[in-house]
mmCIF file of C-alpha atoms in Angstrom:
data_model
loop_
_atom_site.group_PDB
_atom_site.id
_atom_site.type_symbol
_atom_site.label_atom_id
_atom_site.label_comp_id
_atom_site.label_asym_id
_atom_site.label_seq_id
_atom_site.Cartn_x
_atom_site.Cartn_y
_atom_site.Cartn_z
ATOM 1 C CA MET A 1 -0.165 -12.099 10.779
ATOM 2 C CA ARG A 2 2.781 -13.790 9.154
ATOM 3 C CA ALA A 3 4.470 -11.260 7.358
ATOM 4 C CA PHE A 4 5.274 -7.570 7.772
ATOM 5 C CA GLY A 5 6.452 -4.594 5.675
ATOM 6 C CA PHE A 6 6.924 -0.866 6.023
ATOM 7 C CA LEU A 7 4.810 1.846 4.321
ATOM 8 C CA SER A 8 6.719 5.006 3.758
ATOM 9 C CA PHE A 9 4.938 8.456 3.406
ATOM 10 C CA GLY A 10 7.920 9.596 1.431
ATOM 11 C CA HIS A 11 7.600 12.974 2.798
ATOM 12 C CA TYR A 12 10.642 15.371 2.375
ATOM 13 C CA GLY A 13 9.372 18.473 4.076
ATOM 14 C CA GLY A 14 10.587 21.783 3.347
ATOM 15 C CA SER A 15 13.743 23.231 2.146
ATOM 16 C CA PRO A 16 17.044 21.743 3.582
ATOM 17 C CA ALA A 17 17.417 25.247 5.157
ATOM 18 C CA GLN A 18 14.136 24.675 7.002
ATOM 19 C CA GLY A 19 15.202 21.293 8.353
ATOM 20 C CA GLY A 20 13.712 19.163 5.434
ATOM 21 C CA ILE A 21 15.341 17.000 2.878
ATOM 22 C CA THR A 22 15.256 17.343 -0.674
ATOM 23 C CA ALA A 23 13.423 15.134 -3.143
ATOM 24 C CA ARG A 24 16.715 13.451 -4.358
ATOM 25 C CA GLN A 25 17.716 12.615 -0.878
ATOM 26 C CA MET A 26 14.240 11.069 -0.154
ATOM 27 C CA LEU A 27 14.098 8.777 -3.074
ATOM 28 C CA HIS A 28 17.737 7.660 -2.368
ATOM 29 C CA ASP A 29 16.884 7.070 1.187
ATOM 30 C CA ALA A 30 13.900 5.025 0.271
ATOM 31 C CA ILE A 31 15.961 2.892 -1.744
ATOM 32 C CA ASP A 32 18.496 2.259 0.964
ATOM 33 C CA ILE A 33 15.853 1.511 3.427
ATOM 34 C CA ALA A 34 14.369 -0.882 1.239
ATOM 35 C CA VAL A 35 17.716 -2.659 0.447
ATOM 36 C CA GLY A 36 18.311 -2.791 4.369
ATOM 37 C CA ALA A 37 14.820 -4.083 5.190
ATOM 38 C CA ASP A 38 15.355 -6.767 2.374
ATOM 39 C CA GLU A 39 18.381 -7.934 4.253
ATOM 40 C CA LEU A 40 16.490 -7.862 7.845
ATOM 41 C CA GLY A 41 13.982 -10.316 6.038
ATOM 42 C CA VAL A 42 11.159 -7.536 5.832
ATOM 43 C CA ASN A 43 8.175 -8.949 3.493
ATOM 44 C CA ASN A 44 7.181 -5.557 1.890
ATOM 45 C CA ALA A 45 8.240 -2.235 0.823
ATOM 46 C CA SER A 46 5.474 0.102 0.120
ATOM 47 C CA PHE A 47 5.100 3.802 -0.536
ATOM 48 C CA ARG A 48 2.467 6.295 -0.293
ATOM 49 C CA VAL A 49 1.607 8.559 -3.538
ATOM 50 C CA HIS A 50 0.345 11.851 -3.452
ATOM 51 C CA HIS A 51 0.304 14.641 -5.861
ATOM 52 C CA TYR A 52 0.999 18.370 -5.662
ATOM 53 C CA ALA A 53 2.712 17.730 -2.352
ATOM 54 C CA ARG A 54 6.482 17.034 -1.115
ATOM 55 C CA GLN A 55 5.749 13.458 -1.227
ATOM 56 C CA SER A 56 6.137 10.503 -3.587
ATOM 57 C CA ALA A 57 4.133 11.439 -6.695
ATOM 58 C CA SER A 58 5.198 9.222 -9.414
ATOM 59 C CA PRO A 59 5.983 5.771 -7.936
ATOM 60 C CA MET A 60 7.107 3.536 -10.807
ATOM 61 C CA PRO A 61 10.797 4.840 -11.126
ATOM 62 C CA LEU A 62 11.179 4.310 -7.291
ATOM 63 C CA LEU A 63 9.699 0.925 -7.334
ATOM 64 C CA SER A 64 11.555 -0.259 -10.406
ATOM 65 C CA ALA A 65 14.890 0.977 -8.573
ATOM 66 C CA VAL A 66 13.987 -0.909 -5.455
ATOM 67 C CA ALA A 67 12.989 -4.034 -7.335
ATOM 68 C CA ALA A 68 16.452 -4.054 -9.027
ATOM 69 C CA ARG A 69 18.408 -3.556 -5.917
ATOM 70 C CA THR A 70 16.566 -6.320 -3.605
ATOM 71 C CA GLN A 71 16.005 -9.916 -4.115
ATOM 72 C CA ARG A 72 13.088 -11.130 -1.977
ATOM 73 C CA ILE A 73 11.238 -7.996 -0.616
ATOM 74 C CA GLU A 74 7.607 -7.263 -2.348
ATOM 75 C CA VAL A 75 7.529 -3.814 -3.803
ATOM 76 C CA GLY A 76 4.427 -1.748 -3.832
ATOM 77 C CA THR A 77 2.355 1.321 -3.081
ATOM 78 C CA GLY A 78 -0.384 2.494 -0.625
ATOM 79 C CA VAL A 79 -2.087 3.565 -2.811
ATOM 80 C CA ILE A 80 -1.951 4.934 -6.370
ATOM 81 C CA ASP A 81 -4.499 7.399 -6.711
ATOM 82 C CA MET A 82 -6.687 6.141 -9.919
ATOM 83 C CA ARG A 83 -8.132 9.523 -10.248
ATOM 84 C CA TYR A 84 -4.924 10.848 -11.580
ATOM 85 C CA GLU A 85 -3.872 7.879 -13.747
ATOM 86 C CA ASN A 86 -4.159 6.945 -17.528
ATOM 87 C CA PRO A 87 -5.488 3.371 -17.009
ATOM 88 C CA LEU A 88 -3.578 1.863 -20.061
ATOM 89 C CA TYR A 89 -0.443 3.436 -19.500
ATOM 90 C CA LEU A 90 -0.607 2.258 -15.744
ATOM 91 C CA ALA A 91 -1.345 -1.257 -17.175
ATOM 92 C CA GLU A 92 1.894 -1.186 -19.142
ATOM 93 C CA GLU A 93 3.972 0.241 -16.264
ATOM 94 C CA ALA A 94 2.697 -2.334 -13.828
ATOM 95 C CA ALA A 95 3.285 -5.271 -15.961
ATOM 96 C CA ALA A 96 6.741 -3.979 -16.792
ATOM 97 C CA LEU A 97 7.523 -3.610 -13.031
ATOM 98 C CA ASP A 98 6.186 -7.077 -12.270
ATOM 99 C CA LEU A 99 8.473 -8.460 -14.746
ATOM 100 C CA ILE A 100 11.299 -6.637 -13.493
ATOM 101 C CA ALA A 101 10.453 -7.817 -9.920
ATOM 102 C CA ASP A 102 9.943 -11.451 -10.944
ATOM 103 C CA GLY A 103 6.465 -11.138 -9.421
ATOM 104 C CA ARG A 104 7.526 -9.347 -6.098
ATOM 105 C CA VAL A 105 4.820 -6.435 -6.640
ATOM 106 C CA ALA A 106 1.948 -5.625 -4.245
ATOM 107 C CA LEU A 107 0.412 -2.694 -6.185
ATOM 108 C CA GLY A 108 -2.061 -0.893 -4.034
ATOM 109 C CA ILE A 109 -4.652 1.206 -5.977
ATOM 110 C CA SER A 110 -7.744 3.189 -4.819
ATOM 111 C CA ARG A 111 -9.784 6.334 -5.296
ATOM 112 C CA GLY A 112 -7.157 8.020 -3.419
ATOM 113 C CA ALA A 113 -7.149 10.298 -0.330
ATOM 114 C CA PRO A 114 -7.841 14.083 -0.129
ATOM 115 C CA GLU A 115 -5.058 15.773 -1.790
ATOM 116 C CA ALA A 116 -3.653 19.106 -1.683
ATOM 117 C CA ALA A 117 -5.215 20.253 -4.991
ATOM 118 C CA ASP A 118 -8.518 21.174 -5.384
ATOM 119 C CA ARG A 119 -9.929 18.524 -7.971
ATOM 120 C CA GLY A 120 -5.973 18.118 -8.880
ATOM 121 C CA TRP A 121 -6.997 15.280 -11.272
ATOM 122 C CA GLU A 122 -8.701 17.645 -13.671
ATOM 123 C CA SER A 123 -5.349 19.389 -14.270
ATOM 124 C CA PHE A 124 -3.934 16.085 -15.284
ATOM 125 C CA GLY A 125 -6.807 16.145 -18.010
ATOM 126 C CA TYR A 126 -9.256 13.817 -16.361
ATOM 127 C CA THR A 127 -12.515 15.660 -16.476
ATOM 128 C CA GLY A 128 -16.100 14.487 -16.353
ATOM 129 C CA SER A 129 -16.338 13.536 -12.767
ATOM 130 C CA THR A 130 -19.816 14.338 -11.019
ATOM 131 C CA ASP A 131 -18.587 13.354 -7.684
ATOM 132 C CA PRO A 132 -16.615 16.173 -5.519
ATOM 133 C CA ARG A 133 -14.323 13.230 -4.818
ATOM 134 C CA GLY A 134 -13.834 11.848 -8.234
ATOM 135 C CA ALA A 135 -14.819 8.473 -7.038
ATOM 136 C CA ASP A 136 -16.894 7.774 -10.285
ATOM 137 C CA ILE A 137 -13.735 8.213 -12.332
ATOM 138 C CA ALA A 138 -11.735 6.379 -10.391
ATOM 139 C CA ARG A 139 -13.797 3.310 -10.529
ATOM 140 C CA SER A 140 -14.366 3.582 -14.239
ATOM 141 C CA LYS A 141 -10.655 3.846 -15.151
ATOM 142 C CA PHE A 142 -10.005 1.027 -12.754
ATOM 143 C CA ASP A 143 -12.095 -1.112 -14.697
ATOM 144 C CA VAL A 144 -10.320 -0.423 -17.899
ATOM 145 C CA PHE A 145 -7.035 -1.057 -16.033
ATOM 146 C CA LEU A 146 -8.079 -4.446 -14.811
ATOM 147 C CA LYS A 147 -9.435 -5.543 -18.502
ATOM 148 C CA ALA A 148 -5.968 -4.325 -19.911
ATOM 149 C CA ILE A 149 -3.640 -6.293 -17.426
ATOM 150 C CA GLN A 150 -5.497 -9.309 -18.167
ATOM 151 C CA GLY A 151 -5.171 -9.064 -21.824
ATOM 152 C CA ALA A 152 -8.343 -7.709 -23.049
ATOM 153 C CA PRO A 153 -8.240 -6.071 -26.543
ATOM 154 C CA MET A 154 -7.904 -2.297 -26.036
ATOM 155 C CA THR A 155 -7.963 -1.086 -29.707
ATOM 156 C CA ARG A 156 -7.418 -2.706 -33.321
ATOM 157 C CA ALA A 157 -4.499 -2.794 -35.506
ATOM 158 C CA ALA A 158 -4.165 -0.384 -38.465
ATOM 159 C CA ALA A 159 -4.650 -1.249 -41.953
ATOM 160 C CA GLN A 160 -0.873 -1.682 -42.276
ATOM 161 C CA PRO A 161 0.365 -2.295 -38.823
ATOM 162 C CA TYR A 162 4.027 -0.632 -38.676
ATOM 163 C CA MET A 163 6.701 -2.807 -37.078
ATOM 164 C CA SER A 164 4.108 -5.309 -35.847
ATOM 165 C CA ASP A 165 3.225 -9.048 -36.673
ATOM 166 C CA ALA A 166 -0.268 -8.250 -36.098
ATOM 167 C CA ALA A 167 -2.921 -8.860 -38.807
ATOM 168 C CA PRO A 168 -4.371 -5.865 -40.320
ATOM 169 C CA HIS A 169 -7.467 -4.310 -38.076
ATOM 170 C CA ALA A 170 -6.757 -7.364 -35.507
ATOM 171 C CA PRO A 171 -7.666 -6.695 -31.856
ATOM 172 C CA LEU A 172 -4.461 -5.432 -29.852
ATOM 173 C CA ALA A 173 -3.790 -5.791 -26.042
ATOM 174 C CA ILE A 174 -1.353 -3.515 -24.148
ATOM 175 C CA GLU A 175 2.205 -4.763 -24.095
ATOM 176 C CA PRO A 176 3.949 -6.004 -22.156
ATOM 177 C CA GLN A 177 1.734 -8.669 -20.234
ATOM 178 C CA SER A 178 2.609 -10.178 -16.986
ATOM 179 C CA PRO A 179 0.309 -13.279 -16.676
ATOM 180 C CA ASP A 180 0.281 -13.144 -12.795
ATOM 181 C CA LEU A 181 0.038 -9.614 -12.253
ATOM 182 C CA ILE A 182 -3.813 -9.568 -11.421
ATOM 183 C CA ARG A 183 -3.077 -11.600 -8.319
ATOM 184 C CA HIS A 184 -0.595 -8.668 -7.142
ATOM 185 C CA ILE A 185 -3.132 -5.881 -7.512
ATOM 186 C CA TRP A 186 -4.637 -4.577 -4.143
ATOM 187 C CA TRP A 187 -7.432 -2.259 -3.664
ATOM 188 C CA GLY A 188 -7.090 0.381 -0.515
ATOM 189 C CA ALA A 189 -10.564 -0.202 1.249
ATOM 190 C CA GLY A 190 -11.689 2.451 3.705
ATOM 191 C CA SER A 191 -15.285 1.295 4.114
ATOM 192 C CA ARG A 192 -17.123 -2.012 4.486
ATOM 193 C CA ALA A 193 -18.821 -1.214 1.291
ATOM 194 C CA THR A 194 -15.591 -1.046 -0.651
ATOM 195 C CA ALA A 195 -14.224 -3.954 1.233
ATOM 196 C CA GLU A 196 -17.202 -6.025 -0.234
ATOM 197 C CA TRP A 197 -16.643 -4.789 -3.573
ATOM 198 C CA THR A 198 -13.028 -5.601 -3.543
ATOM 199 C CA GLY A 199 -13.868 -8.998 -2.278
ATOM 200 C CA GLU A 200 -16.418 -9.552 -5.232
ATOM 201 C CA LEU A 201 -13.715 -8.570 -7.863
ATOM 202 C CA GLY A 202 -11.349 -11.058 -6.269
ATOM 203 C CA LEU A 203 -8.692 -8.451 -5.638
ATOM 204 C CA ASN A 204 -6.273 -8.415 -2.442
ATOM 205 C CA MET A 205 -7.157 -5.927 0.228
ATOM 206 C CA MET A 206 -5.158 -3.215 1.915
ATOM 207 C CA SER A 207 -7.224 -1.816 4.714
ATOM 208 C CA SER A 208 -6.769 1.836 5.040
ATOM 209 C CA THR A 209 -5.183 3.610 7.928
ATOM 210 C CA LEU A 210 -8.558 4.909 8.620
ATOM 211 C CA LEU A 211 -11.959 3.968 8.305
ATOM 212 C CA THR A 212 -14.893 5.813 7.303
ATOM 213 C CA GLU A 213 -17.183 5.101 10.205
ATOM 214 C CA ALA A 214 -16.914 5.841 13.996
ATOM 215 C CA THR A 215 -18.999 3.634 15.976
ATOM 216 C CA GLY A 216 -17.168 3.665 19.228
ATOM 217 C CA ALA A 217 -15.959 0.286 18.842
ATOM 218 C CA ALA A 218 -11.939 0.005 18.505
ATOM 219 C CA PHE A 219 -10.192 0.748 15.167
ATOM 220 C CA GLY A 220 -8.767 -2.920 15.479
ATOM 221 C CA ASP A 221 -12.448 -4.473 15.796
ATOM 222 C CA LEU A 222 -13.766 -2.212 13.148
ATOM 223 C CA GLN A 223 -11.224 -3.247 10.711
ATOM 224 C CA ALA A 224 -11.684 -7.123 11.652
ATOM 225 C CA GLU A 225 -15.242 -6.461 10.808
ATOM 226 C CA GLN A 226 -14.048 -4.960 7.453
ATOM 227 C CA ILE A 227 -12.042 -7.985 6.922
ATOM 228 C CA ASP A 228 -14.872 -10.341 7.437
ATOM 229 C CA ALA A 229 -17.108 -8.460 5.038
ATOM 230 C CA PHE A 230 -14.403 -8.780 2.284
ATOM 231 C CA ARG A 231 -13.981 -12.623 2.858
ATOM 232 C CA THR A 232 -17.554 -13.120 3.116
ATOM 233 C CA ALA A 233 -18.050 -11.183 -0.321
ATOM 234 C CA PHE A 234 -14.808 -12.954 -1.774
ATOM 235 C CA ALA A 235 -16.378 -16.411 -1.178
ATOM 236 C CA ALA A 236 -19.904 -15.672 -2.197
ATOM 237 C CA ALA A 237 -18.221 -14.440 -5.740
ATOM 238 C CA GLY A 238 -16.848 -18.072 -5.994
ATOM 239 C CA HIS A 239 -13.348 -16.982 -6.350
ATOM 240 C CA SER A 240 -11.018 -20.155 -5.773
ATOM 241 C CA HIS A 241 -7.613 -18.489 -5.289
ATOM 242 C CA THR A 242 -6.117 -17.231 -1.993
ATOM 243 C CA PRO A 243 -6.417 -13.479 -1.431
ATOM 244 C CA ARG A 244 -3.867 -11.370 0.694
ATOM 245 C CA ILE A 245 -4.958 -8.757 3.337
ATOM 246 C CA SER A 246 -2.919 -6.016 4.833
ATOM 247 C CA VAL A 247 -3.333 -3.508 7.675
ATOM 248 C CA SER A 248 -1.317 -0.523 8.782
ATOM 249 C CA ARG A 249 -0.090 0.478 12.044
ATOM 250 C CA SER A 250 2.069 2.943 13.638
ATOM 251 C CA VAL A 251 4.558 0.708 15.868
ATOM 252 C CA PHE A 252 7.923 1.928 17.633
ATOM 253 C CA PRO A 253 9.438 -0.641 19.945
ATOM 254 C CA ILE A 254 11.384 0.813 22.783
ATOM 255 C CA VAL A 255 14.597 -1.062 23.373
ATOM 256 C CA THR A 256 17.229 1.661 23.851
ATOM 257 C CA ASP A 257 17.360 4.852 25.605
ATOM 258 C CA GLN A 258 17.337 6.739 22.422
ATOM 259 C CA ASP A 259 14.128 5.050 21.351
ATOM 260 C CA ARG A 260 12.468 6.207 24.731
ATOM 261 C CA ARG A 261 13.415 9.890 23.814
ATOM 262 C CA LEU A 262 12.309 9.821 20.477
ATOM 263 C CA PHE A 263 9.172 7.850 20.609
ATOM 264 C CA GLY A 264 7.875 7.894 24.337
ATOM 265 C CA ILE A 265 4.109 8.077 24.476
ATOM 266 C CA ARG A 266 2.711 11.450 23.901
ATOM 267 C CA SER A 267 -0.865 12.482 25.115
ATOM 268 C CA GLY A 268 -3.460 11.124 22.764
ATOM 269 C CA GLN A 269 -1.166 8.559 20.971
ATOM 270 C CA ASP A 270 -2.106 5.629 22.688
ATOM 271 C CA ALA A 271 -5.759 5.707 21.744
ATOM 272 C CA ASP A 272 -7.596 5.611 18.543
ATOM 273 C CA GLN A 273 -8.776 9.029 17.197
ATOM 274 C CA ILE A 274 -12.166 10.225 15.650
ATOM 275 C CA GLY A 275 -11.882 12.889 12.857
ATOM 276 C CA ILE A 276 -13.679 14.373 9.846
ATOM 277 C CA ILE A 277 -12.407 13.345 6.579
ATOM 278 C CA ASP A 278 -14.091 14.090 3.166
ATOM 279 C CA GLY A 279 -17.030 15.077 5.199
ATOM 280 C CA THR A 280 -17.272 11.613 6.832
ATOM 281 C CA ARG A 281 -16.722 10.969 10.652
ATOM 282 C CA SER A 282 -13.834 8.649 10.544
ATOM 283 C CA THR A 283 -11.723 6.520 12.836
ATOM 284 C CA PHE A 284 -7.924 6.638 12.839
ATOM 285 C CA GLY A 285 -5.689 4.072 14.601
ATOM 286 C CA ARG A 286 -3.712 4.411 17.587
ATOM 287 C CA THR A 287 0.132 4.548 17.902
ATOM 288 C CA TYR A 288 1.763 1.629 19.533
ATOM 289 C CA THR A 289 4.761 2.609 21.542
ATOM 290 C CA GLY A 290 6.404 0.438 24.330
ATOM 291 C CA GLU A 291 8.621 -2.285 25.461
ATOM 292 C CA PRO A 292 8.634 -5.202 23.287
ATOM 293 C CA ASP A 293 6.576 -7.330 25.735
ATOM 294 C CA GLN A 294 3.895 -4.808 25.815
ATOM 295 C CA LEU A 295 3.702 -4.393 22.008
ATOM 296 C CA ILE A 296 3.355 -8.275 21.665
ATOM 297 C CA GLU A 297 0.378 -8.331 24.046
ATOM 298 C CA GLN A 298 -1.229 -5.370 22.398
ATOM 299 C CA LEU A 299 -0.865 -6.520 18.832
ATOM 300 C CA THR A 300 -1.987 -9.623 19.737
ATOM 301 C CA ALA A 301 -5.187 -8.166 21.029
ATOM 302 C CA ASP A 302 -5.488 -6.347 17.983
ATOM 303 C CA ALA A 303 -8.408 -8.083 15.970
ATOM 304 C CA ALA A 304 -7.360 -6.727 12.691
ATOM 305 C CA VAL A 305 -3.633 -7.602 13.132
ATOM 306 C CA GLN A 306 -4.556 -11.185 13.852
ATOM 307 C CA SER A 307 -6.991 -11.472 10.968
ATOM 308 C CA ALA A 308 -4.593 -10.272 8.346
ATOM 309 C CA ASP A 309 -1.524 -11.811 6.749
ATOM 310 C CA THR A 310 0.548 -8.643 6.638
ATOM 311 C CA LEU A 311 1.003 -5.904 9.036
ATOM 312 C CA MET A 312 2.510 -2.672 7.564
ATOM 313 C CA LEU A 313 4.427 -0.441 9.844
ATOM 314 C CA THR A 314 4.290 3.333 8.744
ATOM 315 C CA ILE A 315 7.541 4.698 9.560
ATOM 316 C CA PRO A 316 8.927 8.166 9.604
ATOM 317 C CA SER A 317 10.716 8.028 6.386
ATOM 318 C CA GLN A 318 12.146 11.614 6.368
ATOM 319 C CA ALA A 319 14.301 10.830 9.740
ATOM 320 C CA GLY A 320 16.697 8.901 7.494
ATOM 321 C CA VAL A 321 17.982 5.561 6.754
ATOM 322 C CA GLU A 322 19.728 4.475 9.993
ATOM 323 C CA LEU A 323 16.739 5.391 12.310
ATOM 324 C CA ASN A 324 14.252 3.619 10.171
ATOM 325 C CA LEU A 325 16.138 0.346 9.658
ATOM 326 C CA HIS A 326 16.496 0.518 13.546
ATOM 327 C CA ILE A 327 12.764 0.574 13.911
ATOM 328 C CA LEU A 328 12.449 -2.240 11.607
ATOM 329 C CA GLN A 329 15.118 -4.284 13.063
ATOM 330 C CA SER A 330 13.851 -3.763 16.618
ATOM 331 C CA PHE A 331 10.450 -5.142 15.360
ATOM 332 C CA ALA A 332 12.007 -7.950 13.539
ATOM 333 C CA GLU A 333 13.956 -9.120 16.340
ATOM 334 C CA HIS A 334 11.825 -8.310 19.553
ATOM 335 C CA VAL A 335 8.340 -8.082 18.291
ATOM 336 C CA ALA A 336 7.612 -9.852 15.050
ATOM 337 C CA PRO A 337 8.691 -13.457 15.996
ATOM 338 C CA ALA A 338 5.994 -13.790 18.781
ATOM 339 C CA LEU A 339 3.336 -12.606 16.416
ATOM 340 C CA GLY A 340 3.936 -15.424 13.963
ATOM 341 C CA TRP A 341 6.385 -13.593 11.598
ATOM 342 C CA LYS A 342 7.978 -15.654 8.624
ATOM 343 C CA PRO A 343 10.906 -13.667 6.991
ATOM 344 C CA ASN A 344 11.236 -13.147 3.461
ATOM 345 C CA THR A 345 13.919 -15.794 3.416
ATOM 346 C CA GLU A 346 11.309 -18.469 3.920
ATOM 347 C CA GLY A 347 9.520 -17.473 0.386
ATOM 348 C CA PRO A 348 6.767 -15.369 -0.745
ATOM 349 C CA VAL A 349 3.924 -14.398 1.410
ATOM 350 C CA VAL A 350 0.605 -16.667 1.288
ATOM 351 C CA GLY A 351 -2.748 -15.454 2.332
ATOM 352 C CA ASP A 352 -5.361 -17.256 4.168
ATOM 353 C CA PRO A 353 -7.725 -19.328 2.280
ATOM 354 C CA VAL A 354 -11.349 -18.250 2.215
ATOM 355 C CA ALA A 355 -13.966 -20.763 3.105
ATOM 356 C CA SER A 356 -16.614 -21.120 0.674
#
């Protein structure tokens, strides 16, 4: 690990009368947390995407606002659900965002996690999937997205192109184009097979907050094996650039009495969890809570944290700006330096070269 960021679930709960915050407050808090994190030297600000739920759903306006208000921090998602996306419109938005952010984009995309709606992507107009999870249309649309952001023609000009310098019937690519955008695309992988597929494509890999396997091995060890599979496939495909890899963890440093009251370990939090998701037995990572020296020891022993270049801290974003910046500052001051952290003032994050 040489970088860390935050992954906000963007949850705004019930009505304010029930103790929740409004969508407006959640969005403004997200921007303020990102601005504060940028000043702390944090390397990445990412947001979860969920539809038909009181969480972030349409991330591009938020990411654009964050990019415009910050200077060095990466802006991204964890992850955009491709089942719900028009691949060409997403390609236009992603390219525009990358240009606004001057290349500070880390756009996580995936098939998506289970959603509140039953086959909700069909209500967005995306029908035809024969997979109950919609993985088939997600992959096919992602293929179109990748071609589009790399300038492949997506249609042809009209016989008399209106307000365009294109020749009649000439092939047309989407606009705008951001030449380096392909290097800023991450796939959210929850299995070894998906990790290998991501490596073959030469993308960056965002290892999921859960893995769709449960062998009894520690979550960090399973994730490290997934990372090894990604790197092996990446090298075998002959890619010459350097990929990025991130993992996510819930980490709460205890440096004040308030921290101890808020984040003191509860039963079951200090161990990996086994559960069923999408009908598959899966492993969920533990929560790390403790004094800084304890966290340093535990995270140093976490094989996946050591193997990835970036650690994403999942934060309780609905708890407000002040508390979340305190969590990030505590990690930055008391834990991250011992793990090899380089703040964003030292330049963009660089991944680890993959041996061929």
